[in-house]
Structure formats: structure tokens, C-alpha cells
Coordinates of C-alpha atoms in Angstrom, one line a residue:
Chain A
X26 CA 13.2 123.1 135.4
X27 CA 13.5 126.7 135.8
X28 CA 14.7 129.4 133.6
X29 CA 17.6 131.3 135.2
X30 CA 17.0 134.4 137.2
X31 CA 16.7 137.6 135.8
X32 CA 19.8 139.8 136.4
X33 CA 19.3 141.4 139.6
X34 CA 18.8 145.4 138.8
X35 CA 20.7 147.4 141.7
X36 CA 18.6 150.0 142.9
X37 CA 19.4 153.4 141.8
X38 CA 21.9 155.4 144.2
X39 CA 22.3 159.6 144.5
X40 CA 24.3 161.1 142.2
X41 CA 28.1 161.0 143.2
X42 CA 27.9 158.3 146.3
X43 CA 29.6 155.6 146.1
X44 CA 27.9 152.1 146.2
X45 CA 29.3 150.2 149.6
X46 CA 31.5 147.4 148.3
X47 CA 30.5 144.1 149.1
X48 CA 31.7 142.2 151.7
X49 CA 34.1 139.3 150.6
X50 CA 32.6 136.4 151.8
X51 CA 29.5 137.6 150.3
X52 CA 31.3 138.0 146.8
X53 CA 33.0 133.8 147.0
X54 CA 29.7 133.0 148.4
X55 CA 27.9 134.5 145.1
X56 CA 30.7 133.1 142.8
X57 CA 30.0 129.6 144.6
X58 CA 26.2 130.0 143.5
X59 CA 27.2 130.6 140.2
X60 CA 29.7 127.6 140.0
X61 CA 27.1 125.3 141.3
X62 CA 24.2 126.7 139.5
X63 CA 25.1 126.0 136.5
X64 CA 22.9 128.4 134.9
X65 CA 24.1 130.2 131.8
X66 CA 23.2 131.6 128.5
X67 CA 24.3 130.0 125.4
X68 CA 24.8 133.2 122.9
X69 CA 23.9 132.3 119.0
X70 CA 23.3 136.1 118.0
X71 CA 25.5 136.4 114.4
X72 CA 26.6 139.7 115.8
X73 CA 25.4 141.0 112.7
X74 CA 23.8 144.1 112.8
X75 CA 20.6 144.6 110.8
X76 CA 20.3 145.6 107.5
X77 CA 22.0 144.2 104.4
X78 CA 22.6 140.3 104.9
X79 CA 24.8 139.9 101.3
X80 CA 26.1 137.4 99.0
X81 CA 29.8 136.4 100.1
X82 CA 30.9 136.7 96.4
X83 CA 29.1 139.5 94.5
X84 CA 27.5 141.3 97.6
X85 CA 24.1 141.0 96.2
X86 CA 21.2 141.3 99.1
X87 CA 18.8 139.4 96.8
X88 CA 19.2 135.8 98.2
X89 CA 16.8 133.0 98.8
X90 CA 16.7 129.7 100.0
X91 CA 16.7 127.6 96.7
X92 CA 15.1 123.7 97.9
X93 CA 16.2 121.7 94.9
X94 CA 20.0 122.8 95.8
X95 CA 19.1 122.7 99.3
X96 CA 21.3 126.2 99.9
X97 CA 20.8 129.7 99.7
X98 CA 21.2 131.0 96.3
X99 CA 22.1 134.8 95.5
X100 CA 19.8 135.9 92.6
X101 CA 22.4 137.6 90.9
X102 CA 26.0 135.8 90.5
X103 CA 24.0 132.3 91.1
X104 CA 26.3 131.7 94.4
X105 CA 25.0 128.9 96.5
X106 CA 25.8 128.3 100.1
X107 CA 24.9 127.7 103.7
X108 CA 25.3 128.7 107.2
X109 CA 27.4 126.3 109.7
X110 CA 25.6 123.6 111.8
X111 CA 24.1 124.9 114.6
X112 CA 24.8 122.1 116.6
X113 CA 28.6 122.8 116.1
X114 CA 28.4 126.1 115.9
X115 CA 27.0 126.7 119.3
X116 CA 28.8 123.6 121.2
X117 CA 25.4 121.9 121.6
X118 CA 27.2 118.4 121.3
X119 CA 29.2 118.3 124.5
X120 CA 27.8 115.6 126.8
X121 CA 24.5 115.4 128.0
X122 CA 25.7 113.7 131.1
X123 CA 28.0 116.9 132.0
X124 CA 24.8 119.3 132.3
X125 CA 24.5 120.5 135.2
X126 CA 21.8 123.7 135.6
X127 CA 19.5 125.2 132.5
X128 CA 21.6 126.3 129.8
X129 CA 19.4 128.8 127.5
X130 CA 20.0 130.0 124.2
X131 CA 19.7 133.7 123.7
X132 CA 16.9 133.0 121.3
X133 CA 15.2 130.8 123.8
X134 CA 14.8 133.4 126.2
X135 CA 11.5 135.2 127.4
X136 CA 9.3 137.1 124.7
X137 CA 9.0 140.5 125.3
X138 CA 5.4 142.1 124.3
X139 CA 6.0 145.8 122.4
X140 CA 8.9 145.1 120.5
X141 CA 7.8 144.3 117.5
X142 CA 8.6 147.2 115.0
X143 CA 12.4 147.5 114.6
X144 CA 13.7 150.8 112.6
X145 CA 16.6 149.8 110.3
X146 CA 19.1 152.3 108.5
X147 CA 19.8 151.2 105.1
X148 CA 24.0 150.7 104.5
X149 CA 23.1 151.6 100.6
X150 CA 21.0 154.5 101.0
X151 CA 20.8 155.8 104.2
X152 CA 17.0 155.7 104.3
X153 CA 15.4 153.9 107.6
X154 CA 13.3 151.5 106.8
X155 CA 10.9 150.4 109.7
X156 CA 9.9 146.3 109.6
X157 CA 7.5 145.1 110.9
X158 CA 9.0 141.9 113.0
X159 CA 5.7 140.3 114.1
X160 CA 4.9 139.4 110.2
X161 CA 8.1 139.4 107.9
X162 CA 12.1 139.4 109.0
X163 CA 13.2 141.3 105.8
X164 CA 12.1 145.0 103.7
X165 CA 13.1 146.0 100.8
X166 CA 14.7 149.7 101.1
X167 CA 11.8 152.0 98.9
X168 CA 15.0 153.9 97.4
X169 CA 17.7 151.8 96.9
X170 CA 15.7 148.7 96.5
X171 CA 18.6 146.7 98.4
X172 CA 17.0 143.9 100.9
X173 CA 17.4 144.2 104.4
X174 CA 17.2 141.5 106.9
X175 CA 16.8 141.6 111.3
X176 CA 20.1 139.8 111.4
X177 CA 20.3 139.8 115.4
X178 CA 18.2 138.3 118.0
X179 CA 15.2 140.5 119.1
X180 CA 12.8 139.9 121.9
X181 CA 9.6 139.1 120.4
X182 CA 10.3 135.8 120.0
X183 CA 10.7 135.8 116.0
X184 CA 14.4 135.3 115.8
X185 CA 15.6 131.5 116.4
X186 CA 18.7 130.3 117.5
X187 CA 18.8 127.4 114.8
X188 CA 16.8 126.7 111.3
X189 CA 15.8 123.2 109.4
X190 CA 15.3 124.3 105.7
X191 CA 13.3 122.5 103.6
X192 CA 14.8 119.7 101.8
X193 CA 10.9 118.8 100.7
X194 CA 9.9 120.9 97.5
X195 CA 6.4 122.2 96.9
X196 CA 5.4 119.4 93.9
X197 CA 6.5 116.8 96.1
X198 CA 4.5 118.2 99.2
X199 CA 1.5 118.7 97.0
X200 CA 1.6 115.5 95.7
X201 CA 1.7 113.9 99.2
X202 CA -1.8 115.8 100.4
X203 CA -3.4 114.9 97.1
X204 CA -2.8 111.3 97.8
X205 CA -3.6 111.7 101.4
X206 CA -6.9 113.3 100.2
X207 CA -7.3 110.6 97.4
X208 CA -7.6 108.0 99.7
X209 CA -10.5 109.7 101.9
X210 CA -13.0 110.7 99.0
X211 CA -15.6 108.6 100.3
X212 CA -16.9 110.0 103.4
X213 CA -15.3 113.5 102.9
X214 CA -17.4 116.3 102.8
X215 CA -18.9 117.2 99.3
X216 CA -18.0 121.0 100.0
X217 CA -14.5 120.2 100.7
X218 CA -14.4 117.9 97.9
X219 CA -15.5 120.2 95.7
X220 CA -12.9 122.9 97.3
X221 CA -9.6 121.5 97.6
X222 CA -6.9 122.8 95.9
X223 CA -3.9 121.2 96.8
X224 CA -2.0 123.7 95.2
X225 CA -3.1 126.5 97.9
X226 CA -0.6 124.2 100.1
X227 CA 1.9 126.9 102.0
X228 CA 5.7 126.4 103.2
X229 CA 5.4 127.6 106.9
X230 CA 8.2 127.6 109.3
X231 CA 7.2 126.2 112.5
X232 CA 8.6 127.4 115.6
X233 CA 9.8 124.7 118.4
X234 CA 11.6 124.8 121.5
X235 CA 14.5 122.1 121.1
X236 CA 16.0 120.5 124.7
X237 CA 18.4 118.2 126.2
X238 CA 17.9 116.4 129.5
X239 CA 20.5 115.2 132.0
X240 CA 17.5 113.3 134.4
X241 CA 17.9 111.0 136.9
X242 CA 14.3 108.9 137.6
X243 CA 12.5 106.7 140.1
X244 CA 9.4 105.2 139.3
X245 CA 7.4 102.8 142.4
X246 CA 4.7 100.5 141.8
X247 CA 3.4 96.7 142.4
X248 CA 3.2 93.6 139.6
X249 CA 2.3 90.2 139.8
X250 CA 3.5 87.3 138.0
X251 CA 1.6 84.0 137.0
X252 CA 2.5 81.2 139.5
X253 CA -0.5 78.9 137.6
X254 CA -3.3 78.8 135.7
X255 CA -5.9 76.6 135.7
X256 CA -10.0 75.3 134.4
X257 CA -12.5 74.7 136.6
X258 CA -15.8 73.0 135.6
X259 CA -18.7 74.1 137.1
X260 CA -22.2 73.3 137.2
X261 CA -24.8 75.6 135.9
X262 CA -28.0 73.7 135.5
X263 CA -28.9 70.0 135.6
X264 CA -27.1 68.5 133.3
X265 CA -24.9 71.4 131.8
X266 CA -21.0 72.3 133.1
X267 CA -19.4 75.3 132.1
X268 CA -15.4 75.7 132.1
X269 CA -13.9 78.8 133.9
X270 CA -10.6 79.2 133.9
X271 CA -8.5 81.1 136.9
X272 CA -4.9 82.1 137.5
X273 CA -2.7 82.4 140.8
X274 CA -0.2 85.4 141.0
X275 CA 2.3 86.6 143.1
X276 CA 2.0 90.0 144.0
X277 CA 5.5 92.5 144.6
X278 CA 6.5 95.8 145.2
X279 CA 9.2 97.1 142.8
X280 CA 11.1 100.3 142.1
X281 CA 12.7 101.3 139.4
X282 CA 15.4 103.9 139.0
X283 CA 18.1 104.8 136.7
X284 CA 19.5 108.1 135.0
X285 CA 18.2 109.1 131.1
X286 CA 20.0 111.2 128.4
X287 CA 17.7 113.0 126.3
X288 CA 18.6 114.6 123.3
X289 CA 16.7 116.6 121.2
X290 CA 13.3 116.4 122.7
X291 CA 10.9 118.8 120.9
X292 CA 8.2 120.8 122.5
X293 CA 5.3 123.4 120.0
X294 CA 6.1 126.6 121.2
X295 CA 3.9 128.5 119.3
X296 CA 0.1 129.5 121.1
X297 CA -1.8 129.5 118.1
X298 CA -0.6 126.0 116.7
X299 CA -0.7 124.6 120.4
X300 CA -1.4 120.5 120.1
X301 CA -3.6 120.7 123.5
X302 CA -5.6 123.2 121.9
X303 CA -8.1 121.9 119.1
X304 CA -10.9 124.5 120.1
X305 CA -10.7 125.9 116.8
X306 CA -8.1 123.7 114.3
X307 CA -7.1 120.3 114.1
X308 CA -3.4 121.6 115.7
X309 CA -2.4 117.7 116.9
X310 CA -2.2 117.3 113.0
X311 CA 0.8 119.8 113.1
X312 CA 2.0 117.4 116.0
X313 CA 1.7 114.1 114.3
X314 CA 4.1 115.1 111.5
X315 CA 7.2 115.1 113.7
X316 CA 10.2 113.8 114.0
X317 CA 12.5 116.5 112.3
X318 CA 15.9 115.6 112.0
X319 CA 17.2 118.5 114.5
X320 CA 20.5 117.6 114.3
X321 CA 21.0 118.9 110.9
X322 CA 19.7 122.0 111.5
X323 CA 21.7 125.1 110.9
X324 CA 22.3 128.5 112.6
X325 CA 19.8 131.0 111.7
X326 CA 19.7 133.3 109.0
X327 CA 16.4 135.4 108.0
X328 CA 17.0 134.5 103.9
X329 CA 16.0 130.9 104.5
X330 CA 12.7 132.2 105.2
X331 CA 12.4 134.5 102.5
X332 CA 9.5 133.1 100.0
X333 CA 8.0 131.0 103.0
X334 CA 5.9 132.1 106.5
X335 CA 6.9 132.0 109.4
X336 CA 5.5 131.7 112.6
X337 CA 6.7 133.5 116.0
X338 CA 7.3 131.6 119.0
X339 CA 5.3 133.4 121.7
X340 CA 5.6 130.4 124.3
X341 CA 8.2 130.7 126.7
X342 CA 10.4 128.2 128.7
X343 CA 8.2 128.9 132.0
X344 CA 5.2 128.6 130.0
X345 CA 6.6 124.9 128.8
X346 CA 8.3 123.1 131.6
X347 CA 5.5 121.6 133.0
X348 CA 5.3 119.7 129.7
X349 CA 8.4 119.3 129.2
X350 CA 8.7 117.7 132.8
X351 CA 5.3 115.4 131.6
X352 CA 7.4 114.3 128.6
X353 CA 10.6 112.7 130.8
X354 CA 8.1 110.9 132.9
X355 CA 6.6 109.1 129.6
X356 CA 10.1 108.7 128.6
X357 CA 11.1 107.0 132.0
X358 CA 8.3 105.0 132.1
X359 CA 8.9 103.7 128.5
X360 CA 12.6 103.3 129.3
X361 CA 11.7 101.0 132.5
X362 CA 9.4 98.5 130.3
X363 CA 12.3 96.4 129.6
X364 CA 13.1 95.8 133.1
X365 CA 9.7 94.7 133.8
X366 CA 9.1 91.7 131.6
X367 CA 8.8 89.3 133.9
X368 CA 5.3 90.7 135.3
X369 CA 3.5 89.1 132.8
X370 CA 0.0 90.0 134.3
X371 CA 1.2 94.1 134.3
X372 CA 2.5 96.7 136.7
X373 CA 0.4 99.3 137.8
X374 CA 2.7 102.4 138.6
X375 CA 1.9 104.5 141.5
X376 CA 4.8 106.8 142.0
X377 CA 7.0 108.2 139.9
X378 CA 9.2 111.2 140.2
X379 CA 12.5 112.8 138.0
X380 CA 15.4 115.2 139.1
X381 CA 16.7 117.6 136.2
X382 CA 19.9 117.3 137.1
X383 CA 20.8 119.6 133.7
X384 CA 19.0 121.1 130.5
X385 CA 19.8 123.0 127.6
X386 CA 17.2 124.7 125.5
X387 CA 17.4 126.3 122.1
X388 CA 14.8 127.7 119.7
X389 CA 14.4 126.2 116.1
X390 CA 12.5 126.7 113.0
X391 CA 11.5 123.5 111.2
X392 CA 9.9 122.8 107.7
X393 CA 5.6 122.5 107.0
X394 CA 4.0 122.3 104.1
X395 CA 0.6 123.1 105.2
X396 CA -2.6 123.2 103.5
X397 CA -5.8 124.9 105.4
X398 CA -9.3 124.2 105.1
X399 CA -12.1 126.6 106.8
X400 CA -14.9 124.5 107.3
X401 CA -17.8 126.6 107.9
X402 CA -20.0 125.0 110.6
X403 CA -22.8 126.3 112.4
X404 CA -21.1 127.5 115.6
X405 CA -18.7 129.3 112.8
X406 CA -15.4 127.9 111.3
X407 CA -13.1 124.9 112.1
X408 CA -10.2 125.0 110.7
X409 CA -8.4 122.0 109.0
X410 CA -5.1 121.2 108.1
X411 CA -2.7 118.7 106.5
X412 CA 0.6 119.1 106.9
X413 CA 3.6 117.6 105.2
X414 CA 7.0 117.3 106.9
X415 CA 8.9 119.3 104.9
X416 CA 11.9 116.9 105.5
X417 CA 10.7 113.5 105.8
X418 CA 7.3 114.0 104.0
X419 CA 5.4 112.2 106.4
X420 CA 1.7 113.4 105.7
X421 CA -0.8 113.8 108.5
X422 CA -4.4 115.8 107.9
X423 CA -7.8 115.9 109.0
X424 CA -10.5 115.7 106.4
X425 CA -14.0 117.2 106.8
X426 CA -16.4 114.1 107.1
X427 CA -20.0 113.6 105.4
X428 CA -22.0 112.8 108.3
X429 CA -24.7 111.4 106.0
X430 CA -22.8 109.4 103.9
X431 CA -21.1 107.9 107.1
X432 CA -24.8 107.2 108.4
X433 CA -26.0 105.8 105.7
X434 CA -23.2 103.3 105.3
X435 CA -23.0 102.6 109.3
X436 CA -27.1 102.1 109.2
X437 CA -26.2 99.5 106.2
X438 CA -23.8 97.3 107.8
X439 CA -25.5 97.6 111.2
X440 CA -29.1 96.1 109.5
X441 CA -27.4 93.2 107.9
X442 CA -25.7 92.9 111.2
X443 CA -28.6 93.0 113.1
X444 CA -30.2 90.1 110.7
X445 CA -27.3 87.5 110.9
X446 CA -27.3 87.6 114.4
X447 CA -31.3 87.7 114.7
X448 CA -30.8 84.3 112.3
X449 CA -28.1 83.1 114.9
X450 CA -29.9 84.1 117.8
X451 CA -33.1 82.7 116.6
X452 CA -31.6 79.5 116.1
X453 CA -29.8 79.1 119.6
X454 CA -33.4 80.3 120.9
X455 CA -34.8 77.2 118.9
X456 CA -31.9 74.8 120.5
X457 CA -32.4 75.8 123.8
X458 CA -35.4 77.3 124.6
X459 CA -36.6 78.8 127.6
Chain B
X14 CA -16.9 90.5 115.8
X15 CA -16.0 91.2 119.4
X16 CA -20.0 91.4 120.1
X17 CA -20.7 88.3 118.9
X18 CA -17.7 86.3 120.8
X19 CA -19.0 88.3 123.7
X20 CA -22.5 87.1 123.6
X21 CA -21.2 83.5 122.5
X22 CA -19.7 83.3 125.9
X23 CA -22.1 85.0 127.9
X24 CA -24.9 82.3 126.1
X25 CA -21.9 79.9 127.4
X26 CA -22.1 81.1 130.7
X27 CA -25.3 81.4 131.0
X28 CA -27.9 78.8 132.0
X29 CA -29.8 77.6 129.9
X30 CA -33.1 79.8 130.1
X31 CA -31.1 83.0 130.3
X32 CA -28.6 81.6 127.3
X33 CA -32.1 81.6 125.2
X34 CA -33.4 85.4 126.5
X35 CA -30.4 86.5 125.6
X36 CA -29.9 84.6 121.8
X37 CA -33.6 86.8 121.2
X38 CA -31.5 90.3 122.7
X39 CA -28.3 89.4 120.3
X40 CA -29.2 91.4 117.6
X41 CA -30.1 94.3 119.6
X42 CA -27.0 94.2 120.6
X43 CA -24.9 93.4 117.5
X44 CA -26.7 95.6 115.1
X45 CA -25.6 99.1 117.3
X46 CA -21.8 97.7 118.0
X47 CA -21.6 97.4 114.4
X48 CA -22.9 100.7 113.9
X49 CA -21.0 102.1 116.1
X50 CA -17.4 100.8 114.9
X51 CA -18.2 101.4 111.5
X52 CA -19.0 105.0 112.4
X53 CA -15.8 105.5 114.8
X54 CA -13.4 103.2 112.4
X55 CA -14.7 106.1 108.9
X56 CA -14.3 108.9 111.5
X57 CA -11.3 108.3 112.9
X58 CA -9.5 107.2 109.8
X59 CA -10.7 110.9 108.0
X60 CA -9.7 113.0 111.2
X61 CA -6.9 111.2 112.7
X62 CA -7.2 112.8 115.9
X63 CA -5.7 109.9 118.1
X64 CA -2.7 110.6 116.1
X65 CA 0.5 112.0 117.7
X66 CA 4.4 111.8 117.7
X67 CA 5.6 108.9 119.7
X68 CA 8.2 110.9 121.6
X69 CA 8.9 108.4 124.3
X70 CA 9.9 106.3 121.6
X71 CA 11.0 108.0 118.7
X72 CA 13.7 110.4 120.4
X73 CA 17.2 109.8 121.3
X74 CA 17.4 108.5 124.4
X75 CA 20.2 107.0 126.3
X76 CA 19.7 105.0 129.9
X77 CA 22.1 103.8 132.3
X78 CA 22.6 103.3 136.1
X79 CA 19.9 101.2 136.8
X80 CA 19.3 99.9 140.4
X81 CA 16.2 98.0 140.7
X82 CA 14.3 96.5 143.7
X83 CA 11.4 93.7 143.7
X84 CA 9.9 92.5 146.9
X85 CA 7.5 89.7 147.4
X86 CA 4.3 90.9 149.3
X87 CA 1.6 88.4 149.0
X88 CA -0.3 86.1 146.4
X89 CA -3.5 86.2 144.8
X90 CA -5.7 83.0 143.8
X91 CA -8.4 82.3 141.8
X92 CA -8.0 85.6 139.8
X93 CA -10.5 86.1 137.1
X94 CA -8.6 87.5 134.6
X95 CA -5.2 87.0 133.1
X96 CA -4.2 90.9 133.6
X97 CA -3.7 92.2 137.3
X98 CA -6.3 95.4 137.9
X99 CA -4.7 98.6 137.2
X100 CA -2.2 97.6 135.1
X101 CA -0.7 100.8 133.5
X102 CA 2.4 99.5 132.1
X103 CA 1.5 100.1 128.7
X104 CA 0.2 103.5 129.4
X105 CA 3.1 106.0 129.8
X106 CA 1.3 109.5 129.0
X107 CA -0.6 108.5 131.9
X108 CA 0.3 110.6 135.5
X109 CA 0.3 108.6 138.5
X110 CA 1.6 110.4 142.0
X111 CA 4.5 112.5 142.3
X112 CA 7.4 111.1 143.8
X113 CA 10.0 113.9 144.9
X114 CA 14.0 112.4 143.7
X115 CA 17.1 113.8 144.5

């Protein structure tokens, strides 16, 4: 799974001379690469410009993503509506089985570093406005007061193709950790106990790379099935038998191989909240939240982040692959369990292999409620969450533990273990001896 | 629980002079497994970090085309246990060798 190549850059030529034209069989054989490859970009930009992102009824720029109406809501005329489904919008439904070649969104492609300020000119006022795009997608002009909103893609990786809103409001998310919490009191740490506020919980937008898979795969390894089992008595002492009991298998070679449709496989592509990465903060929480119903997600405007975070992608496609690649061998080897039943005493697989016959990658924004906890240890501070779908409100978290309180409990219950069975042991001593 | 069936059949296994050494060395052995899982169980219930998202299962995820082989290479008698060694079936985050497909 590559990304495609870069456009090639001709090199420059002297003022006035005329580039050589290119022979024709060199110009069918590049349009028969093209044809084959496959490769393209997928374009989502609004073709906005930046600046004032208004209201489609009074052309207020104050709008926000309301939850409890699940649509964006202009402040001023009360005006409630939504973008198109990205899905649709973009053509993302055609059939998986027709991919052929990586098919990129323009917001999926590679980050730039150094592009992060972006100078906007004001349509009220005429004032330029500089935003920062690293932290925020939107300013508000310091003259006119009008808001003003990156409305195209840039390449620093904070503009998506696609956004999930929340449909999850902040009560409801709240009330989710405090249950969560609730229900591991016990053995939490007294600090954290005595520090949680729930209510410190934050809407975060979460950026993941979204992609479809046209795969074919072959998987090679042996199995045995039970051809009879059986008990064996055997002598251990004088007068004492024990039974064993064996089995008889047939050993094969198999192979497995078929073609798999993914669709909406998800990958983290943010560094920070990377799930292989728990060095410093519980990020598999962020992880085990999932799934987000990506098919409902909508082409990207910057209001439905206003009044939440966001986060910027700053993982690319080349920097994901691998993984992704990892993920359609786990899905091929979970597809092929059916076709295996017989081996009742397992199959080890040995080999197993996948051709990307076609992808198609886009860039998305989904929902968190997240609530943070710095944990001061002695090598420093751990950070841990608990995070909240901010669709489905599936709750996941990590709660500081009392290591004492654990200890104390696991030193109870492994005494009055230790008693029964010295009672028990003491009393098969006493029946057999020496 | 596991511990104790464990020794139960090792005592069953055992003659009879090692069955009664070892009923003295069961609660040496009981008292730390039951430690142990009551530490792991509190732990991992308050940190949950052998939670994930069960991809492989949870996406949507169409198959088709299937051509299958299964060749009969030997037998093996008197196995030991009812599982074959190396099973991985159950296993799929696990890598195994690359096999290049076309």
C-alpha cells in the first residue's frame, strides 16, 4: 500500500528554449501507467476560500454546532442545518470490489511541517487576520468582530476530508465517567479520588485515517483432527492405577484463500494519542472506545468544531500502511475461522500473505469526551484518561490504583487461601503418608 | 481454583509418597496464585489495559471467492493433550511468515 507518487517536477530549462516534445510511444506508454495504476486523488476541498463561513439565511458568521439539535445553529436568526454526507458527497460508496490502485483524499495526503500560520483577509473589514492553524480553525476579526474560518484544505494536517459530530451531549458523557468511576472506588487511588471532577470532562475531536480495502489473501498452515480418544490405566505404585487419557489425530496441510471487502477500517493517526505508545498516557483507552459509525459522517466544515478541541492528524499514509497491512492479516485470519471448523484440535498458521488489489483513504474527525488525569509518580506524570464515545457512549478509562489497598486485600484472601489448602493438604498428608 | 484442581491431579498422578510431599507444598503454592489473581483480576479491571477495538470483528467486512485445499500428511498417536501444539487459530493479531500473493 503505497501513497501515489509525487508529481514529477521538470527540471528547470533556459529562458526562451523550448522543452523537446516527448516521443509518442513514451506519451501512450505514460497514459497506460496511469490507466493501470489506478492511483488518483479524491478532491473534498469546499472550494471555499477562507474567511467568513456564514449562515445560508441571515449571513451571520456566528454559528456553532448545537448537539441537542444535532446541526449547526447560527446564533443569530436560530437557522439550523448541516453539511451533505461525506460518503455521498465524495462518491466514497462505489464498489469496493472496483478499486483498483490507492485512491487518496486531498485531506489524507502528506503533512507538511511550516505551514501552520495562515494570513486571512477579512470580507467585512479588510483587516488580515493571521490564525494560528496548529491550535484553532477559526479568529474572530479584532475590528469587525465577524468570525472567520480556514475553509479549504491546508497541509498541516488540520483540515479533514469528513466530520462525525457529536450526537453525545456533555451531561450525558459526564454521567457515563462518573458511573465508570463509581464502580472502581475501592482500589482507586485516594488522590484521584479525592480529585476527580467529572465535570473537567472535554469534547475533543479525534483525528483518524478512514480506508477501504479491495484484498485478495492466502493464508498456509497444518491442523489435525481427532480420529479417537481414549483412557489408559496405568500403574503407579503397588496397588494404585492412575487413568491417562490420550487422543489420535490426523495431521493436514491446508491453505486457505479468498478475496475480502473492507470498508471503513479505522486507523489513530494522530502521534500524541498513538495506541502503541503508552510511555506516557493510557492512549489504548482512546482505542477501546471505537467503533464510530463512519458512515454518517459529514463533509467537513470548521464550525462543527467551534466550542470543542481538536486534534491535528500529523500521521501520514506512509507512516500507517504497515498497520494498516497488520490489520487485513487479522481480518483474513478471522474471516478464514469458519472454514476451519473441522480441526477440532487447532491450526497453527505458518504463512500468510495479502495483495492490495485497491484502497481508498480519507481523513475524519470523530467525537471524545475525554476526561484527563495527571497522576504524579515518581519518575514524573502519567497521564490518564476516560473517554466516552461521543456517539455511541461506550465508556472506557483507566483509573489510578491504590497499591496498598490492593495489597492488603490480595495478602487477605491469599492467608485464608494458604489455610484451606494447608487443612486440605494436611489431611491428604494424613491419608497417604509418606 | 485452577491451583487446587492442578495439584488435585498432580497428587493424582503422583505416587503415593510424592502425592503426600506435595499435599505439605499445596499451600505454598495456593496461597501466592491467589495472591496473584486477586492482584492482576483488581488491576486489570481499574486500568483496562488489555482492552482494545475488536476490528477484525467489529468492521464491515465482506468475503467471497474462496478456494480451499486440505491434504492429509500423517497421523499422530497417543497425544497428550486434546489441542495440537502451536495452535494459533484463535490468535489473529498474531504475525506468522510472510507469504508474497499476487
Amino acid at each position: 500500500m503505497q501513497q501515489p507518487p509525487a508529481p514529477t517536477q521538470q527540471a528547470p530549462s533556459a529562458p526562451g528554449a523550448q522543452p523537446p516534445p516527448p516521443a509518442p510511444a513514451e506519451q501512450i506508454q505514460d497514459a497506460i501507467d496511469e490507466a493501470t495504476s489506478g492511483d488518483r486523488v479524491i478532491d473534498t476541498d469546499r472550494g471555499k476560500s477562507h474567511g467568513l463561513d456564514k449562515c445560508p439565511r441571515c449571513g451571520s458568521s456566528d454559528v456553532h454546532y448545537r448537539i441537542e439539535s444535532r446541526a449547526l445553529v447560527c446564533d443569530y436568526c436560530r437557522n439550523e442545518w448541516n453539511e451533505d454526507n461525506a460518503e455521498k458527497a465524495f462518491h466514497l460508496d462505489t464498489p469496493i470490489q472496483e478499486l483498483r490502485g490507492d485512491h487518496v483524499a486531498s485531506g489524507a495526503q502528506d503533512v507538511q511541517a511550516g505551514d501552520s500560520m495562515v494570513t486571512i483577509k477579512c470580507q467585512g473589514c479588510g483587516a488580515e487576520i493571521v490564525v494560528k492553524s496548529d491550535e484553532t480553525l477559526q479568529a474572530r476579526c479584532h475590528w469587525c468582530r465577524q468570525v472567520l474560518s480556514i475553509n479549504h484544505q491546508i497541509p498541516n494536517g488540520a483540515v479533514p476530508d469528513a466530520v462525525l459530530p457529536f450526537t453525545l451531549t456533555r451531561e450525558q458523557a459526564v454521567e457515563q465517567i462518573k458511573k465508570f468511576v463509581d464502580s472502581r472506588r475501592t482500589f482507586a487511588n485516594r488522590t484521584f479520588v479525592k480529585e476527580f471532577v467529572p465535570d473537567n470532562v472535554k469534547g475533543v475531536y479525534m483525528p483518524y485515517m478512514v480506508v477501504d480495502g479491495n484484498l485478495h489473501t492466502d493464508l498456509r498452515g497444518t491442523g489435525e483432527i481427532t480420529t479417537r480418544t481414549y483412557t489408559v490405566q496405568r500403574r503407579v505404585g503397588k496397588d494404585q492405577t492412575v487413568s491417562e487419557r490420550y487422543w489420535d489425530a490426523s495431521v493436514h496441510e491446508l491453505g486457505r484463500s479468498f478475496d475480502v471487502l473492507v470498508n471503513d477500517l479505522t486507523a489513530g493517526s494522530s502521534r500524541q494519542y498513538d495506541r502503541t505508545d503508552s510511555s506516557a498516557a493510557t492512549n489504548y483507552i482512546l482505542d477501546a472506545v471505537q467503533p464510530y459509525d463512519t458512515r454518517e459522517a459529514l463533509v467537513f466544515n470548521p464550525n462543527y468544531l467551534s466550542r470543542f478541541t481538536s486534534e491535528r492528524r500529523d500521521l501520514d499514509i506512509d507512516d500507517l500502511d504497515e498497520r494498516v497491512e497488520d490489520k487485513f492479516l487479522t481480518i483474513a485470519r478471522e474471516k478464514a475461522r469458519p472454514t476451519i471448523a473441522q480441526y477440532d484440535r487447532g491450526v497453527r498458521w505458518e504463512r500468510e500473505g495479502v495483495a492490495i488489489r485497491g484502497t481508498r483513504w480519507i481523513t475524519m474527525y470523530v467525537p471524545v469526551w475525554l476526561y484527563s488525569y495527571y497522576q504524579q509518580t515518581s519518575k514524573g506524570s502519567y497521564v490518564h484518561y476516560i473517554a466516552v464515545n461521543g456517539r455511541t457512549g461506550k465508556t472506557m478509562g483507566s483509573v489510578p490504583v491504590s497499591h496498598p489497598r490492593i495489597f492488603s486485600l490480595a495478602c487477605a484472601g491469599g492467608a485464608v487461601a494458604t489455610a484451606a489448602a494447608a487443612v486440605v493438604g494436611w489431611g491428604v498428608f494424613l491419608t497417604q503418608g509418606f | 481454583m485452577d491451583t487446587i484442581l492442578a495439584a488435585q491431579v498432580l497428587l493424582a498422578d503422583g505416587g503415593s509418597s510424592e502425592g503426600g510431599l506435595f499435599a505439605l507444598a499445596l499451600p505454598f503454592v495456593v496461597g501466592p496464585a491467589v495472591f496473584g489473581a486477586i492482584y492482576g483480576g483488581i488491576y486489570r479491571y481499574y486500568r483496562n489495559k488489555d482492552k482494545r477495538f475488536g476490528f477484525e470483528r467489529e468492521t464491515d467486512i465482506q468475503v467471497g471467492n474462496l478456494q480451499a485445499f486440505d491434504h492429509h500428511v500423517g497421523d499422530k498417536n497417543r497425544q497428550r493433550s486434546a489441542t495440537m501444539s502451536g495452535a494459533n487459530q484463535d490468535d489473529p493479531l498474531q504475525r506468522v511468515g510472510r507469504l508474497e500473493v499476487r
